[in-house]
Structure formats: C-alpha cells, structure tokens
XYZ file of C-alpha atoms in Angstrom:
90
model
C -15.511 -36.072 23.202
C -14.616 -32.409 23.438
C -11.340 -31.115 22.125
C -9.513 -28.672 24.373
C -7.986 -25.548 22.833
C -4.513 -24.520 23.905
C -3.726 -20.914 24.842
C -1.615 -20.522 21.702
C -4.497 -21.501 19.449
C -6.933 -19.241 21.263
C -4.654 -16.215 20.876
C -4.287 -16.428 17.090
C -4.100 -12.955 15.706
C -4.963 -12.012 12.187
C -2.040 -10.219 10.607
C -1.522 -8.457 7.324
C -5.188 -8.066 6.419
C -5.962 -6.465 3.061
C -7.525 -3.028 3.518
C -7.951 -1.927 -0.099
C -7.024 -2.927 -3.664
C -7.111 -0.869 -6.824
C -5.088 1.125 -9.308
C -2.546 3.693 -8.197
C -0.525 6.163 -10.250
C 3.109 6.247 -9.181
C 5.082 9.305 -10.250
C 8.491 8.207 -11.415
C 10.139 11.587 -11.872
C 9.819 15.310 -11.536
C 8.495 15.902 -15.051
C 4.794 16.637 -15.386
C 3.608 13.420 -17.045
C 6.253 10.981 -15.860
C 4.023 8.469 -14.071
C 2.823 4.890 -14.423
C -0.318 3.123 -13.250
C 0.075 0.037 -11.072
C -2.317 -2.280 -9.284
C -1.845 -1.835 -5.548
C -2.735 -3.812 -2.438
C -2.820 -1.911 0.849
C -2.624 -4.194 3.868
C -2.125 -3.582 7.561
C 1.629 -4.215 7.181
C 2.615 -2.863 3.744
C 1.710 -1.263 0.439
C 2.553 -3.461 -2.548
C 2.204 -2.671 -6.212
C 2.048 -4.986 -9.195
C 2.119 -4.656 -12.984
C -1.530 -5.765 -13.233
C -4.480 -6.987 -11.190
C -3.296 -10.627 -11.330
C -0.903 -9.770 -8.457
C 1.798 -12.058 -9.887
C 4.534 -9.608 -10.882
C 5.258 -7.590 -7.721
C 7.158 -4.414 -8.531
C 7.654 -3.092 -5.021
C 6.619 -3.578 -1.417
C 6.721 -0.650 0.998
C 6.498 -1.512 4.720
C 4.155 0.903 6.519
C 6.290 1.157 9.641
C 7.626 4.728 10.214
C 5.737 6.170 7.231
C 3.925 9.488 7.133
C 1.595 11.031 4.578
C 1.307 14.616 3.355
C -0.913 16.387 0.847
C 0.688 17.445 -2.421
C -0.340 20.407 -4.541
C -2.095 18.895 -7.548
C -1.562 21.708 -10.001
C -3.858 23.779 -12.172
C -5.846 20.990 -13.883
C -5.630 18.292 -11.184
C -8.937 16.512 -10.609
C -7.860 13.901 -8.088
C -6.465 14.355 -4.597
C -2.727 13.759 -4.472
C -0.501 12.820 -1.574
C 3.054 11.739 -0.862
C 4.190 8.902 1.378
C 7.559 9.307 3.047
C 9.666 7.625 5.703
C 10.338 9.695 8.819
C 13.774 8.068 9.234
C 15.052 9.254 5.830
C-alpha cells in the first residue's frame, strides 16, 4: 500500500539553516581594547552569540533582515579583517 503525500508535505521548506559557527570578537565600546569573544552561530535568519560553544547561554540574537555590512579600518597592527554590521532602518 502506497502512502500519498499531500501538497503541504511536499512543499516543506528548510528554514533557518546554520551557515557557520565559531568565535567572534564583539567590540563593546570605542576604546581600543574594549572587546569580548563570543561563540557565534550564523544562520539564514539571524546571527546569535553565546558565552561559550555549548550554545546554552544566548547573549544576543540579531535578525539579518535589513542589515548591511561595511569594512572597518583595522588600525596599524590589525592582522584580521574587520567589518561592521548595521541596520539600514536605524
């Protein structure tokens, strides 16, 4: 006996897929060394960061809708690329 599949089941879409996980340094102020490392999860819908890689203590979730990215000057001794994420509505 074959089971028929309804149109709703056939059109299931995968949402909020994880794109990348890792550590991210979040600058918390304008002073040179005022930053903290967090574990981040970038998905198709949002960017979330946690206190550690266990992903239990979520510190913040940033929806990706209406966000833009721009390069940031790293400074004299900067070794890593730096960028800023901002909301176009703000």
